[in-house]
Amino acid sequence: PNHLKLGLKGNPPFLDEATSGLVVEHESYWTFADGEIAILLQKMRKGETWDSALVGRGTVDPFTKQEIQKDLMLERFQEEHPGFDF
């Protein structure tokens, strides 16, 4: 799945967009608190960086994208080597 549709029943969706990559549906969720909706999309491919969560909705600058990739590599290494001290 690579599409997000959000709206109120009986009304047209106010968000109907393609995601920048594949998403794990059963590990993705949304919450509603204080008048705001928060959506967490779990990526299908760990370590993959997206330019944006939704296609055509802003992009991450090259420096930030590089920092995100470093953080993801470190996180993956920590998962694969739980006894290693950082």
N, CA, C and O atoms as a CHARMM CRD file, in Angstrom:
* protein
*
  344
    1    1 PRO  N      0.82400  -1.20100   0.00000 PROA 1      0.00000
    2    1 PRO  CA     0.00000   0.00000   0.00000 PROA 1      0.00000
    3    1 PRO  C      0.86300   1.25600   0.00000 PROA 1      0.00000
    4    1 PRO  O      1.83200   1.36300   0.75100 PROA 1      0.00000
    5    2 ASN  N      0.50100   2.17800  -0.83200 PROA 2      0.00000
    6    2 ASN  CA     1.25600   3.42100  -0.91800 PROA 2      0.00000
    7    2 ASN  C      0.31900   4.60400  -1.15500 PROA 2      0.00000
    8    2 ASN  O      0.58900   5.47000  -1.98600 PROA 2      0.00000
    9    3 HSD  N     -0.78200   4.62300  -0.41200 PROA 3      0.00000
   10    3 HSD  CA    -1.76700   5.68800  -0.56300 PROA 3      0.00000
   11    3 HSD  C     -2.40800   5.97700   0.78700 PROA 3      0.00000
   12    3 HSD  O     -2.68000   5.06000   1.56100 PROA 3      0.00000
   13    4 LEU  N     -2.64700   7.25400   1.06500 PROA 4      0.00000
   14    4 LEU  CA    -3.28300   7.66900   2.31300 PROA 4      0.00000
   15    4 LEU  C     -4.54200   8.45000   1.98300 PROA 4      0.00000
   16    4 LEU  O     -4.50400   9.44300   1.25700 PROA 4      0.00000
   17    5 LYS  N     -5.66200   7.98200   2.53100 PROA 5      0.00000
   18    5 LYS  CA    -6.93000   8.66400   2.35200 PROA 5      0.00000
   19    5 LYS  C     -7.49300   8.94800   3.73300 PROA 5      0.00000
   20    5 LYS  O     -7.58500   8.04500   4.56500 PROA 5      0.00000
   21    6 LEU  N     -7.87300  10.20300   3.98500 PROA 6      0.00000
   22    6 LEU  CA    -8.34400  10.61400   5.30600 PROA 6      0.00000
   23    6 LEU  C     -9.53600  11.54700   5.14800 PROA 6      0.00000
   24    6 LEU  O     -9.50000  12.49500   4.36300 PROA 6      0.00000
   25    7 GLY  N    -10.58800  11.26500   5.90100 PROA 7      0.00000
   26    7 GLY  CA   -11.76900  12.11000   5.84200 PROA 7      0.00000
   27    7 GLY  C    -12.80900  11.64800   6.83600 PROA 7      0.00000
   28    7 GLY  O    -12.57700  10.71500   7.60400 PROA 7      0.00000
   29    8 LEU  N    -13.93800  12.29200   6.82100 PROA 8      0.00000
   30    8 LEU  CA   -15.06000  11.94000   7.68300 PROA 8      0.00000
   31    8 LEU  C    -16.07100  11.13800   6.87500 PROA 8      0.00000
   32    8 LEU  O    -16.33200  11.45000   5.71300 PROA 8      0.00000
   33    9 LYS  N    -16.64000  10.10300   7.49100 PROA 9      0.00000
   34    9 LYS  CA   -17.61900   9.26700   6.79500 PROA 9      0.00000
   35    9 LYS  C    -18.73900  10.12500   6.22200 PROA 9      0.00000
   36    9 LYS  O    -19.22500  11.05800   6.86100 PROA 9      0.00000
   37   10 GLY  N    -19.13100   9.78500   5.00800 PROA 10     0.00000
   38   10 GLY  CA   -20.22200  10.49500   4.36900 PROA 10     0.00000
   39   10 GLY  C    -19.79600  11.76800   3.65800 PROA 10     0.00000
   40   10 GLY  O    -20.62600  12.42500   3.02900 PROA 10     0.00000
   41   11 ASN  N    -18.53000  12.13000   3.74300 PROA 11     0.00000
   42   11 ASN  CA   -18.00100  13.32900   3.09300 PROA 11     0.00000
   43   11 ASN  C    -16.82300  12.95200   2.21200 PROA 11     0.00000
   44   11 ASN  O    -16.19700  11.91400   2.42700 PROA 11     0.00000
   45   12 PRO  N    -16.51300  13.78000   1.22200 PROA 12     0.00000
   46   12 PRO  CA   -15.32100  13.49300   0.42300 PROA 12     0.00000
   47   12 PRO  C    -14.06100  13.61000   1.28500 PROA 12     0.00000
   48   12 PRO  O    -14.02300  14.42000   2.21000 PROA 12     0.00000
   49   13 PRO  N    -13.03100  12.81000   0.99200 PROA 13     0.00000
   50   13 PRO  CA   -11.80100  12.89200   1.79300 PROA 13     0.00000
   51   13 PRO  C    -11.13500  14.25500   1.64200 PROA 13     0.00000
   52   13 PRO  O    -11.15200  14.85000   0.56500 PROA 13     0.00000
   53   14 PHE  N    -10.55000  14.74200   2.73300 PROA 14     0.00000
   54   14 PHE  CA    -9.80000  15.99400   2.62000 PROA 14     0.00000
   55   14 PHE  C     -8.31800  15.73900   2.42300 PROA 14     0.00000
   56   14 PHE  O     -7.54200  16.67400   2.22500 PROA 14     0.00000
   57   15 LEU  N     -7.92200  14.46200   2.47900 PROA 15     0.00000
   58   15 LEU  CA    -6.55800  14.06400   2.15400 PROA 15     0.00000
   59   15 LEU  C     -6.65300  12.76300   1.37200 PROA 15     0.00000
   60   15 LEU  O     -7.18300  11.77200   1.87300 PROA 15     0.00000
   61   16 ASP  N     -6.14900  12.76200   0.16800 PROA 16     0.00000
   62   16 ASP  CA    -6.20100  11.60000  -0.71300 PROA 16     0.00000
   63   16 ASP  C     -4.92800  11.64100  -1.55700 PROA 16     0.00000
   64   16 ASP  O     -4.93900  12.11000  -2.69500 PROA 16     0.00000
   65   17 GLU  N     -3.82500  11.14000  -0.97800 PROA 17     0.00000
   66   17 GLU  CA    -2.49600  11.33000  -1.57800 PROA 17     0.00000
   67   17 GLU  C     -1.70600  10.01500  -1.62600 PROA 17     0.00000
   68   17 GLU  O     -1.93300   9.10500  -0.82900 PROA 17     0.00000
   69   18 ALA  N     -0.79100   9.94400  -2.56900 PROA 18     0.00000
   70   18 ALA  CA     0.15000   8.82600  -2.64400 PROA 18     0.00000
   71   18 ALA  C      1.27400   9.06700  -1.64200 PROA 18     0.00000
   72   18 ALA  O      1.73700  10.19600  -1.48000 PROA 18     0.00000
   73   19 THR  N      1.71000   8.00200  -0.97100 PROA 19     0.00000
   74   19 THR  CA     2.86800   8.11800  -0.08900 PROA 19     0.00000
   75   19 THR  C      4.13300   7.95300  -0.92900 PROA 19     0.00000
   76   19 THR  O      4.07800   7.45000  -2.05100 PROA 19     0.00000
   77   20 SER  N      5.25400   8.37400  -0.38800 PROA 20     0.00000
   78   20 SER  CA     6.51300   8.32400  -1.14100 PROA 20     0.00000
   79   20 SER  C      7.12200   6.93500  -1.21300 PROA 20     0.00000
   80   20 SER  O      8.15800   6.74400  -1.84900 PROA 20     0.00000
   81   21 GLY  N      6.49800   5.97400  -0.57500 PROA 21     0.00000
   82   21 GLY  CA     6.97800   4.60000  -0.60000 PROA 21     0.00000
   83   21 GLY  C      5.92500   3.68200  -0.02100 PROA 21     0.00000
   84   21 GLY  O      4.84200   4.12100   0.36700 PROA 21     0.00000
   85   22 LEU  N      6.25200   2.40700   0.03300 PROA 22     0.00000
   86   22 LEU  CA     5.32000   1.42600   0.57800 PROA 22     0.00000
   87   22 LEU  C      5.22400   1.54900   2.09500 PROA 22     0.00000
   88   22 LEU  O      6.20100   1.88100   2.76700 PROA 22     0.00000
   89   23 VAL  N      4.02400   1.27400   2.62700 PROA 23     0.00000
   90   23 VAL  CA     3.72900   1.42500   4.04900 PROA 23     0.00000
   91   23 VAL  C      3.21700   0.09800   4.60600 PROA 23     0.00000
   92   23 VAL  O      2.49800  -0.62300   3.91400 PROA 23     0.00000
   93   24 VAL  N      3.57700  -0.23000   5.84400 PROA 24     0.00000
   94   24 VAL  CA     3.05300  -1.40000   6.55000 PROA 24     0.00000
   95   24 VAL  C      1.75900  -0.95800   7.22900 PROA 24     0.00000
   96   24 VAL  O      1.78900  -0.24300   8.23000 PROA 24     0.00000
   97   25 GLU  N      0.63600  -1.38200   6.68400 PROA 25     0.00000
   98   25 GLU  CA    -0.66000  -0.91100   7.17500 PROA 25     0.00000
   99   25 GLU  C     -0.90000  -1.24500   8.63900 PROA 25     0.00000
  100   25 GLU  O     -1.29300  -0.37300   9.41400 PROA 25     0.00000
  101   26 HSD  N     -0.66900  -2.50300   9.03000 PROA 26     0.00000
  102   26 HSD  CA    -1.00800  -2.91700  10.39700 PROA 26     0.00000
  103   26 HSD  C     -0.06400  -2.33400  11.45900 PROA 26     0.00000
  104   26 HSD  O     -0.32600  -2.48400  12.65300 PROA 26     0.00000
  105   27 GLU  N      1.01600  -1.68000  11.05500 PROA 27     0.00000
  106   27 GLU  CA     1.91300  -1.02500  12.00300 PROA 27     0.00000
  107   27 GLU  C      1.81000   0.50300  11.93100 PROA 27     0.00000
  108   27 GLU  O      2.51600   1.20800  12.65200 PROA 27     0.00000
  109   28 SER  N      0.94400   1.00400  11.07400 PROA 28     0.00000
  110   28 SER  CA     0.71000   2.44300  10.94500 PROA 28     0.00000
  111   28 SER  C     -0.56800   2.77600  11.71300 PROA 28     0.00000
  112   28 SER  O     -1.46800   1.94300  11.83200 PROA 28     0.00000
  113   29 TYR  N     -0.63600   3.99800  12.23000 PROA 29     0.00000
  114   29 TYR  CA    -1.82700   4.36300  13.00400 PROA 29     0.00000
  115   29 TYR  C     -1.99800   5.86800  13.05000 PROA 29     0.00000
  116   29 TYR  O     -1.13000   6.62000  12.60700 PROA 29     0.00000
  117   30 TRP  N     -3.12100   6.29600  13.58800 PROA 30     0.00000
  118   30 TRP  CA    -3.39000   7.71100  13.75500 PROA 30     0.00000
  119   30 TRP  C     -3.94600   7.94100  15.15500 PROA 30     0.00000
  120   30 TRP  O     -4.51500   7.04200  15.77400 PROA 30     0.00000
  121   31 THR  N     -3.76600   9.16300  15.63600 PROA 31     0.00000
  122   31 THR  CA    -4.34300   9.57000  16.91900 PROA 31     0.00000
  123   31 THR  C     -4.97600  10.94800  16.73300 PROA 31     0.00000
  124   31 THR  O     -4.59600  11.71600  15.85000 PROA 31     0.00000
  125   32 PHE  N     -5.93700  11.23000  17.57900 PROA 32     0.00000
  126   32 PHE  CA    -6.60500  12.52800  17.55500 PROA 32     0.00000
  127   32 PHE  C     -6.59000  13.07600  18.97300 PROA 32     0.00000
  128   32 PHE  O     -7.14800  12.46000  19.88100 PROA 32     0.00000
  129   33 ALA  N     -5.96100  14.22100  19.16900 PROA 33     0.00000
  130   33 ALA  CA    -5.89700  14.84200  20.49800 PROA 33     0.00000
  131   33 ALA  C     -5.81700  16.35000  20.35000 PROA 33     0.00000
  132   33 ALA  O     -5.13100  16.86100  19.46400 PROA 33     0.00000
  133   34 ASP  N     -6.51100  17.04800  21.20800 PROA 34     0.00000
  134   34 ASP  CA    -6.49200  18.51200  21.22600 PROA 34     0.00000
  135   34 ASP  C     -6.78200  19.12300  19.84900 PROA 34     0.00000
  136   34 ASP  O     -6.19400  20.13600  19.46900 PROA 34     0.00000
  137   35 GLY  N     -7.68400  18.49800  19.12600 PROA 35     0.00000
  138   35 GLY  CA    -8.08200  19.03700  17.83300 PROA 35     0.00000
  139   35 GLY  C     -7.11500  18.76700  16.69500 PROA 35     0.00000
  140   35 GLY  O     -7.29700  19.29400  15.59700 PROA 35     0.00000
  141   36 GLU  N     -6.08700  17.95300  16.93200 PROA 36     0.00000
  142   36 GLU  CA    -5.10100  17.64100  15.89000 PROA 36     0.00000
  143   36 GLU  C     -5.04500  16.14700  15.62200 PROA 36     0.00000
  144   36 GLU  O     -5.15600  15.33300  16.53900 PROA 36     0.00000
  145   37 ILE  N     -4.87300  15.79900  14.35700 PROA 37     0.00000
  146   37 ILE  CA    -4.69400  14.40900  13.95900 PROA 37     0.00000
  147   37 ILE  C     -3.20800  14.18200  13.71200 PROA 37     0.00000
  148   37 ILE  O     -2.57700  14.92400  12.96000 PROA 37     0.00000
  149   38 ALA  N     -2.65500  13.15900  14.34600 PROA 38     0.00000
  150   38 ALA  CA    -1.25900  12.76500  14.11100 PROA 38     0.00000
  151   38 ALA  C     -1.28200  11.40300  13.41200 PROA 38     0.00000
  152   38 ALA  O     -1.97000  10.48100  13.85200 PROA 38     0.00000
  153   39 ILE  N     -0.53000  11.29000  12.32800 PROA 39     0.00000
  154   39 ILE  CA    -0.49500  10.05600  11.54500 PROA 39     0.00000
  155   39 ILE  C      0.92600   9.51400  11.54900 PROA 39     0.00000
  156   39 ILE  O      1.86900  10.23300  11.22200 PROA 39     0.00000
  157   40 LEU  N      1.08200   8.23900  11.92100 PROA 40     0.00000
  158   40 LEU  CA     2.38000   7.58100  11.86500 PROA 40     0.00000
  159   40 LEU  C      2.32700   6.52400  10.77900 PROA 40     0.00000
  160   40 LEU  O      1.53000   5.58900  10.85100 PROA 40     0.00000
  161   41 LEU  N      3.17500   6.67100   9.77300 PROA 41     0.00000
  162   41 LEU  CA     3.26700   5.70300   8.69100 PROA 41     0.00000
  163   41 LEU  C      4.53400   4.88300   8.88100 PROA 41     0.00000
  164   41 LEU  O      5.63500   5.43200   8.89200 PROA 41     0.00000
  165   42 GLN  N      4.38500   3.57700   9.03000 PROA 42     0.00000
  166   42 GLN  CA     5.53800   2.69500   9.17600 PROA 42     0.00000
  167   42 GLN  C      6.00200   2.27900   7.78400 PROA 42     0.00000
  168   42 GLN  O      5.24600   1.66200   7.03300 PROA 42     0.00000
  169   43 LYS  N      7.23600   2.61200   7.44200 PROA 43     0.00000
  170   43 LYS  CA     7.77300   2.28700   6.12400 PROA 43     0.00000
  171   43 LYS  C      7.95200   0.78200   5.96800 PROA 43     0.00000
  172   43 LYS  O      8.31100   0.08800   6.91900 PROA 43     0.00000
  173   44 MET  N      7.70000   0.28700   4.76600 PROA 44     0.00000
  174   44 MET  CA     7.87400  -1.12800   4.44400 PROA 44     0.00000
  175   44 MET  C      9.36400  -1.49200   4.45200 PROA 44     0.00000
  176   44 MET  O      9.74900  -2.55800   4.93300 PROA 44     0.00000
  177   45 ARG  N     10.19300  -0.59500   3.91300 PROA 45     0.00000
  178   45 ARG  CA    11.62600  -0.86900   3.82200 PROA 45     0.00000
  179   45 ARG  C     12.37600  -0.03400   4.85900 PROA 45     0.00000
  180   45 ARG  O     12.48900   1.18500   4.72800 PROA 45     0.00000
  181   46 LYS  N     12.88100  -0.70200   5.88000 PROA 46     0.00000
  182   46 LYS  CA    13.64500  -0.00200   6.91700 PROA 46     0.00000
  183   46 LYS  C     14.86800   0.65200   6.30900 PROA 46     0.00000
  184   46 LYS  O     15.51900   0.08100   5.43300 PROA 46     0.00000
  185   47 GLY  N     15.17400   1.83300   6.76700 PROA 47     0.00000
  186   47 GLY  CA    16.36300   2.53200   6.29900 PROA 47     0.00000
  187   47 GLY  C     16.15300   3.33700   5.03000 PROA 47     0.00000
  188   47 GLY  O     17.03800   4.08900   4.62200 PROA 47     0.00000
  189   48 GLU  N     14.99400   3.19200   4.40000 PROA 48     0.00000
  190   48 GLU  CA    14.71300   3.96700   3.19100 PROA 48     0.00000
  191   48 GLU  C     14.34700   5.39400   3.59200 PROA 48     0.00000
  192   48 GLU  O     13.53900   5.60000   4.49700 PROA 48     0.00000
  193   49 THR  N     14.93900   6.37000   2.92300 PROA 49     0.00000
  194   49 THR  CA    14.57500   7.76600   3.19900 PROA 49     0.00000
  195   49 THR  C     13.66800   8.26400   2.08200 PROA 49     0.00000
  196   49 THR  O     13.90300   8.00600   0.90100 PROA 49     0.00000
  197   50 TRP  N     12.64000   8.97600   2.48000 PROA 50     0.00000
  198   50 TRP  CA    11.70500   9.56900   1.53500 PROA 50     0.00000
  199   50 TRP  C     11.98400  11.06100   1.46500 PROA 50     0.00000
  200   50 TRP  O     12.36800  11.66800   2.46400 PROA 50     0.00000
  201   51 ASP  N     11.79600  11.65200   0.30200 PROA 51     0.00000
  202   51 ASP  CA    11.93600  13.10000   0.16700 PROA 51     0.00000
  203   51 ASP  C     10.81100  13.82000   0.91400 PROA 51     0.00000
  204   51 ASP  O     10.98800  14.94200   1.38800 PROA 51     0.00000
  205   52 SER  N      9.65900  13.16400   1.01300 PROA 52     0.00000
  206   52 SER  CA     8.52300  13.68100   1.77500 PROA 52     0.00000
  207   52 SER  C      7.61900  12.49300   2.08800 PROA 52     0.00000
  208   52 SER  O      7.71000  11.45400   1.43400 PROA 52     0.00000
  209   53 ALA  N      6.75400  12.63900   3.07800 PROA 53     0.00000
  210   53 ALA  CA     5.83700  11.55200   3.42700 PROA 53     0.00000
  211   53 ALA  C      4.81300  11.33600   2.31700 PROA 53     0.00000
  212   53 ALA  O      4.48200  10.20100   1.97200 PROA 53     0.00000
  213   54 LEU  N      4.32200  12.43300   1.76700 PROA 54     0.00000
  214   54 LEU  CA     3.33700  12.36000   0.69400 PROA 54     0.00000
  215   54 LEU  C      3.93300  12.96100  -0.57000 PROA 54     0.00000
  216   54 LEU  O      4.59100  14.00000  -0.52300 PROA 54     0.00000
  217   55 VAL  N      3.70200  12.30500  -1.69300 PROA 55     0.00000
  218   55 VAL  CA     4.26000  12.74500  -2.96600 PROA 55     0.00000
  219   55 VAL  C      3.80300  14.17700  -3.26400 PROA 55     0.00000
  220   55 VAL  O      2.61400  14.49200  -3.20900 PROA 55     0.00000
  221   56 GLY  N      4.78000  15.03400  -3.58200 PROA 56     0.00000
  222   56 GLY  CA     4.47400  16.40700  -3.95500 PROA 56     0.00000
  223   56 GLY  C      4.22000  17.35400  -2.79500 PROA 56     0.00000
  224   56 GLY  O      3.80000  18.49100  -3.01100 PROA 56     0.00000
  225   57 ARG  N      4.46600  16.91100  -1.57200 PROA 57     0.00000
  226   57 ARG  CA     4.20700  17.73400  -0.38400 PROA 57     0.00000
  227   57 ARG  C      5.51700  18.14200   0.28200 PROA 57     0.00000
  228   57 ARG  O      5.82400  17.66900   1.37600 PROA 57     0.00000
  229   58 GLY  N      6.28400  19.00500  -0.35400 PROA 58     0.00000
  230   58 GLY  CA     7.54300  19.46200   0.22400 PROA 58     0.00000
  231   58 GLY  C      8.61500  18.39600   0.09800 PROA 58     0.00000
  232   58 GLY  O      8.32400  17.23300  -0.18000 PROA 58     0.00000
  233   59 THR  N      9.85200  18.80200   0.30500 PROA 59     0.00000
  234   59 THR  CA    10.96100  17.86300   0.22600 PROA 59     0.00000
  235   59 THR  C     11.96700  18.15800   1.33300 PROA 59     0.00000
  236   59 THR  O     12.00500  19.25900   1.88200 PROA 59     0.00000
  237   60 VAL  N     12.76600  17.16800   1.64400 PROA 60     0.00000
  238   60 VAL  CA    13.83300  17.30800   2.62500 PROA 60     0.00000
  239   60 VAL  C     15.07700  17.80100   1.88100 PROA 60     0.00000
  240   60 VAL  O     15.41700  17.27900   0.81900 PROA 60     0.00000
  241   61 ASP  N     15.74500  18.79700   2.43700 PROA 61     0.00000
  242   61 ASP  CA    16.95700  19.29600   1.78600 PROA 61     0.00000
  243   61 ASP  C     18.05900  18.23900   1.85400 PROA 61     0.00000
  244   61 ASP  O     18.01900  17.37200   2.72700 PROA 61     0.00000
  245   62 PRO  N     19.04400  18.29300   0.95000 PROA 62     0.00000
  246   62 PRO  CA    20.08000  17.26100   0.87700 PROA 62     0.00000
  247   62 PRO  C     20.84900  17.04700   2.19000 PROA 62     0.00000
  248   62 PRO  O     21.15500  15.90500   2.53500 PROA 62     0.00000
  249   63 PHE  N     21.16400  18.11700   2.92700 PROA 63     0.00000
  250   63 PHE  CA    21.89000  17.96600   4.18600 PROA 63     0.00000
  251   63 PHE  C     21.05400  17.20500   5.20800 PROA 63     0.00000
  252   63 PHE  O     21.55100  16.28700   5.86200 PROA 63     0.00000
  253   64 THR  N     19.80000  17.58000   5.34500 PROA 64     0.00000
  254   64 THR  CA    18.91100  16.90900   6.29400 PROA 64     0.00000
  255   64 THR  C     18.71400  15.45100   5.89800 PROA 64     0.00000
  256   64 THR  O     18.70100  14.57300   6.76100 PROA 64     0.00000
  257   65 LYS  N     18.56300  15.18300   4.60500 PROA 65     0.00000
  258   65 LYS  CA    18.39000  13.80800   4.13200 PROA 65     0.00000
  259   65 LYS  C     19.61100  12.96700   4.49700 PROA 65     0.00000
  260   65 LYS  O     19.46600  11.81300   4.89800 PROA 65     0.00000
  261   66 GLN  N     20.80500  13.53000   4.36100 PROA 66     0.00000
  262   66 GLN  CA    22.03300  12.82000   4.72000 PROA 66     0.00000
  263   66 GLN  C     22.06000  12.52500   6.22400 PROA 66     0.00000
  264   66 GLN  O     22.45300  11.43100   6.63000 PROA 66     0.00000
  265   67 GLU  N     21.65100  13.48000   7.04400 PROA 67     0.00000
  266   67 GLU  CA    21.61400  13.28100   8.50400 PROA 67     0.00000
  267   67 GLU  C     20.60400  12.19800   8.87300 PROA 67     0.00000
  268   67 GLU  O     20.86400  11.37800   9.75400 PROA 67     0.00000
  269   68 ILE  N     19.46000  12.19300   8.20700 PROA 68     0.00000
  270   68 ILE  CA    18.44700  11.16300   8.46100 PROA 68     0.00000
  271   68 ILE  C     19.00200   9.79100   8.10000 PROA 68     0.00000
  272   68 ILE  O     18.80700   8.83000   8.84400 PROA 68     0.00000
  273   69 GLN  N     19.69000   9.69000   6.96700 PROA 69     0.00000
  274   69 GLN  CA    20.27300   8.41200   6.55800 PROA 69     0.00000
  275   69 GLN  C     21.29100   7.91800   7.58000 PROA 69     0.00000
  276   69 GLN  O     21.33400   6.72400   7.87500 PROA 69     0.00000
  277   70 LYS  N     22.11600   8.82100   8.12900 PROA 70     0.00000
  278   70 LYS  CA    23.09200   8.44200   9.16100 PROA 70     0.00000
  279   70 LYS  C     22.37300   7.90700  10.39600 PROA 70     0.00000
  280   70 LYS  O     22.75800   6.87500  10.94600 PROA 70     0.00000
  281   71 ASP  N     21.32400   8.61300  10.83100 PROA 71     0.00000
  282   71 ASP  CA    20.56300   8.18900  12.00700 PROA 71     0.00000
  283   71 ASP  C     19.92000   6.82200  11.78400 PROA 71     0.00000
  284   71 ASP  O     19.91200   5.98400  12.68600 PROA 71     0.00000
  285   72 LEU  N     19.38000   6.59400  10.58400 PROA 72     0.00000
  286   72 LEU  CA    18.75600   5.30900  10.28000 PROA 72     0.00000
  287   72 LEU  C     19.78100   4.17800  10.27400 PROA 72     0.00000
  288   72 LEU  O     19.49800   3.07900  10.75100 PROA 72     0.00000
  289   73 MET  N     20.97900   4.44700   9.73200 PROA 73     0.00000
  290   73 MET  CA    22.03200   3.42400   9.73500 PROA 73     0.00000
  291   73 MET  C     22.45500   3.08200  11.15900 PROA 73     0.00000
  292   73 MET  O     22.65500   1.91100  11.48200 PROA 73     0.00000
  293   74 LEU  N     22.59400   4.09800  12.01400 PROA 74     0.00000
  294   74 LEU  CA    22.95900   3.86500  13.40500 PROA 74     0.00000
  295   74 LEU  C     21.86500   3.07200  14.12400 PROA 74     0.00000
  296   74 LEU  O     22.15600   2.13700  14.87000 PROA 74     0.00000
  297   75 GLU  N     20.61400   3.44800  13.89500 PROA 75     0.00000
  298   75 GLU  CA    19.49300   2.74300  14.51900 PROA 75     0.00000
  299   75 GLU  C     19.46900   1.27800  14.08800 PROA 75     0.00000
  300   75 GLU  O     19.24900   0.38900  14.91000 PROA 75     0.00000
  301   76 ARG  N     19.69500   1.02900  12.80600 PROA 76     0.00000
  302   76 ARG  CA    19.71100  -0.34800  12.30500 PROA 76     0.00000
  303   76 ARG  C     20.87500  -1.13400  12.90800 PROA 76     0.00000
  304   76 ARG  O     20.71100  -2.29500  13.28200 PROA 76     0.00000
  305   77 PHE  N     22.04700  -0.50900  13.00500 PROA 77     0.00000
  306   77 PHE  CA    23.20300  -1.17300  13.60000 PROA 77     0.00000
  307   77 PHE  C     22.92100  -1.53100  15.05800 PROA 77     0.00000
  308   77 PHE  O     23.27100  -2.62000  15.51200 PROA 77     0.00000
  309   78 GLN  N     22.29000  -0.61300  15.78700 PROA 78     0.00000
  310   78 GLN  CA    21.96400  -0.87200  17.19500 PROA 78     0.00000
  311   78 GLN  C     20.98300  -2.03100  17.32800 PROA 78     0.00000
  312   78 GLN  O     21.09300  -2.82300  18.26500 PROA 78     0.00000
  313   79 GLU  N     20.02900  -2.14400  16.41000 PROA 79     0.00000
  314   79 GLU  CA    19.07400  -3.25500  16.43500 PROA 79     0.00000
  315   79 GLU  C     19.76800  -4.57800  16.13900 PROA 79     0.00000
  316   79 GLU  O     19.44200  -5.60000  16.74300 PROA 79     0.00000
  317   80 GLU  N     20.71700  -4.56400  15.21900 PROA 80     0.00000
  318   80 GLU  CA    21.40800  -5.78900  14.82300 PROA 80     0.00000
  319   80 GLU  C     22.47700  -6.21000  15.82300 PROA 80     0.00000
  320   80 GLU  O     22.87200  -7.37500  15.85700 PROA 80     0.00000
  321   81 HSD  N     22.95000  -5.26300  16.64200 PROA 81     0.00000
  322   81 HSD  CA    24.00000  -5.53800  17.62800 PROA 81     0.00000
  323   81 HSD  C     23.58400  -4.97600  18.99400 PROA 81     0.00000
  324   81 HSD  O     24.16400  -3.99200  19.45300 PROA 81     0.00000
  325   82 PRO  N     22.58900  -5.58800  19.64600 PROA 82     0.00000
  326   82 PRO  CA    22.03600  -5.02900  20.88700 PROA 82     0.00000
  327   82 PRO  C     23.03000  -4.95500  22.04600 PROA 82     0.00000
  328   82 PRO  O     22.86300  -4.12000  22.93500 PROA 82     0.00000
  329   83 GLY  N     24.04100  -5.79000  22.06100 PROA 83     0.00000
  330   83 GLY  CA    25.00400  -5.77900  23.15900 PROA 83     0.00000
  331   83 GLY  C     26.12900  -4.77200  23.00000 PROA 83     0.00000
  332   83 GLY  O     26.92700  -4.57300  23.91700 PROA 83     0.00000
  333   84 PHE  N     26.19300  -4.14000  21.83900 PROA 84     0.00000
  334   84 PHE  CA    27.26600  -3.18400  21.55600 PROA 84     0.00000
  335   84 PHE  C     26.99700  -1.88800  22.26800 PROA 84     0.00000
  336   84 PHE  O     25.88400  -1.36600  22.20200 PROA 84     0.00000
  337   85 ASP  N     27.99800  -1.34900  22.95400 PROA 85     0.00000
  338   85 ASP  CA    27.85600  -0.11600  23.72800 PROA 85     0.00000
  339   85 ASP  C     28.23800   1.08800  22.87300 PROA 85     0.00000
  340   85 ASP  O     29.30500   1.09800  22.25900 PROA 85     0.00000
  341   86 PHE  N     27.37900   2.09900  22.82900 PROA 86     0.00000
  342   86 PHE  CA    27.64100   3.28700  22.00700 PROA 86     0.00000
  343   86 PHE  C     28.03000   4.43600  22.86200 PROA 86     0.00000
  344   86 PHE  O     28.29000   5.52500  22.35200 PROA 86     0.00000
